[in-house]
Short mmCIF file of C-alpha atoms and ligand atoms in Angstrom, two decimals:
data_model
loop_
_atom_site.label_atom_id
_atom_site.label_comp_id
_atom_site.label_asym_id
_atom_site.label_seq_id
_atom_site.Cartn_x
_atom_site.Cartn_y
_atom_site.Cartn_z
CA UNK Y 1 -5.40 -28.35 17.54
CA UNK Y 2 -6.73 -26.09 14.67
CA UNK Y 3 -5.49 -22.02 15.65
CA UNK Y 4 -7.97 -19.09 17.27
CA UNK Y 5 -5.14 -16.75 16.31
CA UNK Y 6 -2.42 -16.16 14.41
CA UNK Y 7 -0.07 -12.96 14.24
CA UNK Y 8 -0.16 -11.68 10.28
CA UNK Y 9 2.07 -9.00 8.56
CA UNK Y 10 0.71 -5.96 6.44
CA UNK Y 11 3.05 -5.16 3.49
CA UNK Y 12 3.04 -1.47 2.49
CA UNK Y 13 3.33 -0.48 -1.14
CA UNK Y 14 4.75 1.88 -3.42
CA UNK Y 15 3.53 2.75 -6.41
CA UNK Y 16 5.83 2.68 -9.20
CA UNK Y 17 3.42 4.39 -11.73
CA UNK Y 18 0.50 6.09 -11.06
CA UNK Y 19 -0.97 7.50 -14.17
CA UNK Y 20 -3.97 9.91 -13.37
CA UNK Y 21 -6.70 9.66 -16.35
CA UNK Y 22 -8.85 12.06 -16.11
CA UNK Y 23 -12.41 12.04 -13.14
CA UNK Y 24 -15.02 9.63 -13.35
CA UNK Y 25 -18.84 10.36 -13.45
CA UNK Y 26 -18.91 9.12 -9.27
CA UNK Y 27 -16.42 11.82 -8.40
CA UNK Y 28 -14.17 9.42 -7.79
CA UNK Y 29 -10.29 9.58 -10.50
CA UNK Y 30 -9.70 6.81 -13.42
CA UNK Y 31 -6.05 5.47 -12.63
CA UNK Y 32 -3.54 2.76 -14.32
CA UNK Y 33 -1.27 1.97 -11.97
CA UNK Y 34 1.70 -0.55 -11.60
CA UNK Y 35 1.49 -1.56 -7.56
CA UNK Y 36 4.36 -2.82 -5.73
CA UNK Y 37 4.24 -4.83 -1.98
CA UNK Y 38 7.35 -3.34 0.21
CA UNK Y 39 9.06 -4.88 3.45
CA UNK Y 40 7.78 -2.10 5.49
CA UNK Y 41 4.58 -3.59 7.58
CA UNK Y 42 2.27 -3.82 10.68
CA UNK Y 43 2.11 -6.50 12.13
CA UNK Y 44 -1.47 -7.86 13.02
CA UNK Y 45 -2.75 -10.63 16.02
CA UNK Y 46 -6.18 -12.15 15.23
CA UNK Y 47 -8.79 -14.48 17.14
CA UNK Y 48 -11.57 -15.68 16.38
CA UNK Y 49 -13.87 -15.73 19.51
CA UNK Y 50 -16.93 -17.38 20.46
CA UNK Y 51 -19.02 -13.32 21.25
CA UNK Y 52 -20.30 -11.19 18.69
CA UNK Y 53 -18.22 -8.71 19.12
CA UNK Y 54 -14.87 -7.32 17.21
CA UNK Y 55 -12.35 -5.21 18.97
CA UNK Y 56 -8.48 -3.82 18.21
CA UNK Y 57 -6.39 -2.17 20.06
CA UNK Y 58 -3.65 -0.05 17.97
CA UNK Y 59 0.34 0.69 19.74
CA UNK Y 60 -1.48 4.75 17.55
CA UNK Y 61 -3.34 6.72 19.51
CA UNK Y 62 -4.84 8.04 17.15
CA UNK Y 63 -5.77 4.91 15.67
CA UNK Y 64 -7.22 3.55 18.44
CA UNK Y 65 -11.13 3.99 17.25
CA UNK Y 66 -14.21 1.89 15.89
CA UNK Y 67 -13.54 4.28 12.93
CA UNK Y 68 -10.73 2.04 12.17
CA UNK Y 69 -10.27 0.80 9.15
CA UNK Y 70 -9.38 -2.90 10.78
CA UNK Y 71 -12.90 -2.64 12.63
CA UNK Y 72 -14.65 -1.79 9.61
CA UNK Y 73 -12.98 -5.45 7.47
CA UNK Y 74 -14.62 -7.50 9.86
CA UNK Y 75 -17.75 -7.03 10.38
CA UNK Y 76 -17.72 -6.42 7.06
CA UNK Y 77 -16.40 -9.61 6.42
CA UNK Y 78 -17.74 -11.48 9.03
CA UNK Y 79 -21.28 -9.55 7.76
CA UNK Y 80 -21.09 -10.67 4.43
CA UNK Y 81 -20.60 -14.29 4.42
CA UNK Y 82 -22.63 -15.17 7.85
CA UNK Y 83 -20.19 -15.99 9.75
CA UNK Y 84 -20.90 -16.30 13.74
CA UNK Y 85 -18.34 -15.39 16.32
CA UNK Y 86 -16.50 -12.04 16.93
CA UNK Y 87 -13.07 -11.49 16.13
CA UNK Y 88 -9.78 -9.82 18.97
CA UNK Y 89 -7.24 -7.67 17.02
CA UNK Y 90 -4.21 -6.13 18.16
CA UNK Y 91 -2.38 -3.91 15.45
CA UNK Y 92 1.32 -2.51 15.99
CA UNK Y 93 1.60 0.35 13.34
CA UNK Y 94 5.29 0.68 11.91
CA UNK Y 95 3.65 1.98 7.60
CA UNK Y 96 3.99 6.20 8.52
CA UNK Y 97 -0.12 6.52 8.52
CA UNK Y 98 -1.71 8.73 6.15
CA UNK Y 99 1.17 8.20 3.85
CA UNK Y 100 0.21 7.19 0.47
CA UNK Y 101 2.06 3.64 1.73
CA UNK Y 102 -1.17 2.03 2.09
CA UNK Y 103 -1.09 1.34 5.12
CA UNK Y 104 -4.36 1.22 6.63
CA UNK Y 105 -5.29 -0.91 3.08
CA UNK Y 106 -3.42 -3.23 4.42
CA UNK Y 107 -4.32 -3.44 7.68
CA UNK Y 108 -8.07 -4.34 6.01
CA UNK Y 109 -6.68 -6.74 3.58
CA UNK Y 110 -4.94 -9.12 6.14
CA UNK Y 111 -7.42 -8.97 8.33
CA UNK Y 112 -9.84 -10.25 4.95
CA UNK Y 113 -7.92 -12.81 4.22
CA UNK Y 114 -6.55 -13.62 8.38
CA UNK Y 115 -10.13 -14.29 9.09
CA UNK Y 116 -11.16 -16.26 6.04
CA UNK Y 117 -8.18 -18.81 6.83
CA UNK Y 118 -8.62 -19.39 10.32
CA UNK Y 119 -12.20 -19.16 9.80
CA UNK Y 120 -11.96 -21.92 6.89
CA UNK Y 121 -13.43 -20.12 4.46
CA UNK Y 122 -11.92 -20.13 0.56
CA UNK Y 123 -12.99 -16.87 -1.44
CA UNK Y 124 -12.21 -16.82 -4.77
CA UNK Y 125 -10.00 -13.93 -5.84
CA UNK Y 126 -12.31 -11.92 -7.65
CA UNK Y 127 -14.88 -11.90 -4.23
CA UNK Y 128 -12.17 -11.09 -1.79
CA UNK Y 129 -11.50 -7.89 -4.12
CA UNK Y 130 -14.95 -7.22 -4.46
CA UNK Y 131 -15.05 -7.07 -0.59
CA UNK Y 132 -11.77 -5.08 -0.55
CA UNK Y 133 -13.31 -2.75 -2.85
CA UNK Y 134 -16.27 -1.90 -0.49
CA UNK Y 135 -13.05 -0.71 1.85
CA UNK Y 136 -10.90 1.60 -0.04
CA UNK Y 137 -9.76 1.68 -3.26
CA UNK Y 138 -6.01 0.55 -2.58
CA UNK Y 139 -7.55 -2.34 -0.80
CA UNK Y 140 -8.39 -4.88 -3.80
CA UNK Y 141 -4.59 -4.44 -4.43
CA UNK Y 142 -3.70 -6.03 -1.07
CA UNK Y 143 -5.33 -8.80 -1.60
CA UNK Y 144 -3.42 -9.38 -4.28
CA UNK Y 145 0.46 -8.38 -2.59
CA UNK Y 146 3.63 -9.05 -5.38
CA UNK Y 147 3.27 -6.40 -7.95
CA UNK Y 148 0.17 -6.04 -9.82
CA UNK Y 149 -1.45 -3.64 -12.47
CA UNK Y 150 -4.53 -1.44 -11.58
CA UNK Y 151 -6.79 0.25 -13.07
CA UNK Y 152 -10.58 1.62 -12.51
CA UNK Y 153 -10.63 3.66 -9.62
CA UNK Y 154 -8.22 0.79 -7.70
CA UNK Y 155 -10.96 -2.41 -7.92
CA UNK Y 156 -9.55 -3.94 -11.40
CA UNK Y 157 -6.33 -6.04 -10.86
CA UNK Y 158 -3.52 -7.43 -12.68
CA UNK Y 159 -0.97 -9.90 -11.36
CA UNK Y 160 2.22 -9.04 -13.36
CA UNK Y 161 5.47 -10.90 -13.01
CA UNK Y 162 8.01 -10.24 -10.30
CA UNK Y 163 10.61 -7.05 -10.86
CA UNK Y 164 13.96 -7.74 -10.27
CA UNK Y 165 14.07 -7.21 -6.53
CA UNK Y 166 15.01 -3.73 -5.90
CA UNK Y 167 16.18 -1.43 -2.23
CA UNK Y 168 14.33 1.35 -1.47
CA UNK Y 169 14.77 4.77 0.46
CA UNK Y 170 11.94 5.37 2.17
CA UNK Y 171 11.87 8.97 3.24
CA UNK Y 172 8.56 10.65 4.88
CA UNK Y 173 8.74 14.45 4.67
CA UNK Y 174 7.33 16.39 7.97
CA UNK Y 175 3.58 17.43 6.56
CA UNK Y 176 -0.12 15.44 6.28
CA UNK Y 177 -1.70 15.35 3.59
CA UNK Y 178 -5.45 13.99 3.03
CA UNK Y 179 -5.42 11.54 -0.64
CA UNK Y 180 -9.28 13.71 -1.08
CA UNK Y 181 -7.06 16.93 -1.19
CA UNK Y 182 -4.47 15.84 -3.26
CA UNK Y 183 -7.24 14.36 -5.77
CA UNK Y 184 -9.16 17.78 -5.18
CA UNK Y 185 -6.06 19.81 -6.54
CA UNK Y 186 -6.09 18.38 -10.27
CA UNK Y 187 -7.20 19.79 -12.78
CA UNK Y 188 -8.03 19.05 -16.52
CA UNK Y 189 -4.04 19.59 -17.73
CA UNK Y 190 -2.69 17.42 -14.84
CA UNK Y 191 -4.07 14.54 -16.36
CA UNK Y 192 -1.74 12.13 -18.34
CA UNK Y 193 -1.85 9.89 -20.55
CA UNK Y 194 -0.80 5.91 -19.64
CA UNK Y 195 2.64 5.37 -21.64
CA UNK Y 196 5.12 5.52 -18.49
CA UNK Y 197 2.67 2.37 -17.30
CA UNK Y 198 2.53 1.12 -20.38
CA UNK Y 199 6.51 1.03 -20.97
CA UNK Y 200 7.30 0.03 -17.10
CA UNK Y 201 4.11 -3.15 -17.29
CA UNK Y 202 5.94 -4.21 -20.96
CA UNK Y 203 9.05 -4.17 -19.36
CA UNK Y 204 7.54 -6.39 -16.30
CA UNK Y 205 6.08 -8.47 -18.50
CA UNK Y 206 8.81 -9.09 -20.91
CA UNK Y 207 11.72 -9.91 -18.13
CA UNK Y 208 13.30 -6.69 -18.63
CA UNK Y 209 15.40 -4.58 -15.17
CA UNK Y 210 12.64 -2.36 -14.46
CA UNK Y 211 13.07 0.90 -16.91
CA UNK Y 212 13.51 3.24 -13.71
CA UNK Y 213 13.38 7.06 -15.77
CA UNK Y 214 9.88 6.30 -16.58
CA UNK Y 215 9.28 5.44 -13.07
CA UNK Y 216 6.56 8.61 -12.48
CA UNK Y 217 3.45 9.60 -10.48
CA UNK Y 218 0.59 12.22 -11.62
CA UNK Y 219 -0.41 13.88 -8.52
CA UNK Y 220 3.61 14.02 -7.40
CA UNK Y 221 3.62 17.56 -9.63
CA UNK Y 222 0.54 19.28 -7.76
CA UNK Y 223 2.24 17.87 -4.58
CA UNK Y 224 5.89 18.92 -5.07
CA UNK Y 225 4.28 23.07 -5.81
CA UNK Y 226 1.90 23.54 -3.05
CA UNK Y 227 3.59 21.30 0.19
CA UNK Y 228 7.16 22.64 0.14
CA UNK Y 229 7.99 20.43 2.83
CA UNK Y 230 7.81 17.31 -0.30
CA UNK Y 231 10.11 19.41 -2.39
CA UNK Y 232 12.80 20.01 0.11
CA UNK Y 233 12.57 16.11 1.49
CA UNK Y 234 13.46 15.49 -2.19
CA UNK Y 235 15.16 17.92 -2.72
CA UNK Y 236 16.72 16.30 0.83
CA UNK Y 237 17.57 12.26 -0.71
CA UNK Y 238 18.61 14.09 -4.77
CA UNK Y 239 21.45 15.76 -2.92
CA UNK Y 240 22.10 12.81 -0.60
CA UNK Y 241 23.50 10.81 -4.11
CA UNK Y 242 19.45 8.98 -4.92
CA UNK Y 243 19.53 8.71 -9.14
CA UNK Y 244 15.12 8.90 -8.59
CA UNK Y 245 13.10 9.75 -6.43
CA UNK Y 246 9.29 9.14 -7.30
CA UNK Y 247 6.64 9.80 -4.68
CA UNK Y 248 3.84 7.22 -3.72
CA UNK Y 249 0.42 7.76 -3.95
CA UNK Y 250 -0.90 10.59 -3.11
CA UNK Y 251 2.26 11.30 -0.88
CA UNK Y 252 3.43 12.76 0.80
CA UNK Y 253 6.48 9.43 1.37
CA UNK Y 254 8.60 9.38 -0.98
CA UNK Y 255 11.19 6.57 -2.89
CA UNK Y 256 14.54 6.34 -4.21
CA UNK Y 257 15.02 2.28 -5.67
CA UNK Y 258 18.77 1.22 -5.60
CA UNK Y 259 20.16 -2.15 -7.06
CA UNK Y 260 23.46 -1.93 -4.74
CA UNK Y 261 22.54 -1.82 -1.22
CA UNK Y 262 25.57 0.27 -0.64
CA UNK Y 263 23.79 2.55 -2.90
CA UNK Y 264 20.66 2.58 -0.83
CA UNK Y 265 22.67 2.81 2.99
CA UNK Y 266 25.06 5.52 1.76
CA UNK Y 267 21.25 7.65 1.24
CA UNK Y 268 20.00 6.57 4.22
CA UNK Y 269 22.51 7.15 6.07
CA UNK Y 270 22.84 11.28 4.55
CA UNK Y 271 19.34 11.53 5.16
CA UNK Y 272 19.09 10.59 8.32
CA UNK Y 273 21.83 12.65 9.49
CA UNK Y 274 19.20 15.62 7.71
CA UNK Y 275 16.38 14.57 10.46
CA UNK Y 276 13.94 13.57 7.82
CA UNK Y 277 12.21 10.66 9.37
CA UNK Y 278 13.59 7.81 6.72
CA UNK Y 279 13.73 3.89 6.36
CA UNK Y 280 15.78 1.53 4.29
CA UNK Y 281 13.97 -1.70 3.28
CA UNK Y 282 12.85 -3.72 -0.57
CA UNK Y 283 10.75 -4.86 -2.53
CA UNK Y 284 8.45 -8.23 -1.76
CA UNK Y 285 7.55 -10.69 -4.00
CA UNK Y 286 4.05 -12.28 -4.52
CA UNK Y 287 5.51 -15.77 -3.20
CA UNK Y 288 6.42 -13.86 -0.24
CA UNK Y 289 3.63 -12.23 0.37
CA UNK Y 290 1.80 -15.70 0.37
CA UNK Y 291 4.52 -17.62 2.74
CA UNK Y 292 3.65 -14.95 5.44
CA UNK Y 293 -0.11 -16.05 5.34
CA UNK Y 294 -1.72 -18.19 7.72
CA UNK Y 295 -2.23 -21.15 6.98
CA UNK Y 296 -5.69 -22.93 6.51
CA UNK Y 297 -6.82 -24.90 9.25
CA UNK Y 298 -6.21 -28.32 9.49
CA UNK Y 299 -9.26 -29.96 11.07
O1 C5P G 1 -10.96 4.83 -1.43
P1 C5P G 1 -10.11 5.54 -1.13
O2 C5P G 1 -11.54 6.06 0.22
O3 C5P G 1 -8.89 5.31 -0.21
O4 C5P G 1 -10.21 7.34 -1.19
C1 C5P G 1 -10.15 8.61 -0.21
C2 C5P G 1 -10.30 9.37 -1.44
O5 C5P G 1 -9.12 10.35 -2.73
C3 C5P G 1 -11.56 9.74 -2.56
O6 C5P G 1 -12.98 10.25 -1.73
C4 C5P G 1 -11.62 10.57 -3.48
O7 C5P G 1 -11.80 11.30 -3.25
C5 C5P G 1 -10.07 10.47 -3.65
N1 C5P G 1 -9.61 9.20 -5.02
C6 C5P G 1 -10.23 9.50 -6.14
N2 C5P G 1 -9.29 8.16 -7.19
C7 C5P G 1 -9.58 7.19 -6.59
C8 C5P G 1 -8.47 7.40 -5.41
C9 C5P G 1 -9.10 8.11 -4.97
O8 C5P G 1 -10.42 10.37 -6.49
N3 C5P G 1 -8.89 6.35 -7.74
#
């Protein structure tokens, strides 16, 4: 029997590097970033239906409306590919949002991929990324997942070999920051060259361990200066023993990478005891991302 409903994980991401190179004439910023899928994930149940409606129920009240990127993604795919019928979606949120972990973008990418598969639609990678870019700057990355170099405003995705598996302590400062506000606060002096991103890409392509001292984020300095709650959470992670702490995307979420679970667990426990919202998770490879997708129909 052909499946009409599937469960799909929508993984979060971190930015191992995020180099903001400058402002573009269209108002967006030119980026070079190494993005990495992580095991923190939302879960979607996606069912294709005979009637024309697109409906979505979310277990977080603030997101339970038609402005949800998930609904936009389903409507976009049905219209662009001229697919008859509708979609019923249930979304269980686990990724803090907004937070710099790409939760909404990952949900949207999962919807595009799942509906295409349920309807037996084979979309080339370039078409998948083009559809993704219409929904948001981070969506094209999630159409691929694993480790990738992301450029332009986010629409150019170059897959990279998997990084060595790393444990991650994720901590969310108690503050909500809009992506537009962070980019808008940048001045000409804040922009960076691609040096750190280049070094990280070269190490990954060379099969070398990730150079943790080259992880960087151009937006971090601005956010730490303007939002003291983020600096306080960063200090808590450092005091708990994390050797490296970086911000993901436009924040405020922070991450600390570890090779050893024992070290990660110790930092996780002491940060959690300091009443900071914290997760212990790990990197997710491209193979794992692909393996978790629903199969194409066989009949
Ligand atoms: O594309 P998305 O909706 O995720 O972007 C949200 C906001 O973040 C944009 O309106 C813009 O202000 C800022 N942004 C940017 N440069 C990027 C990505 C996002 O300035 N490359």
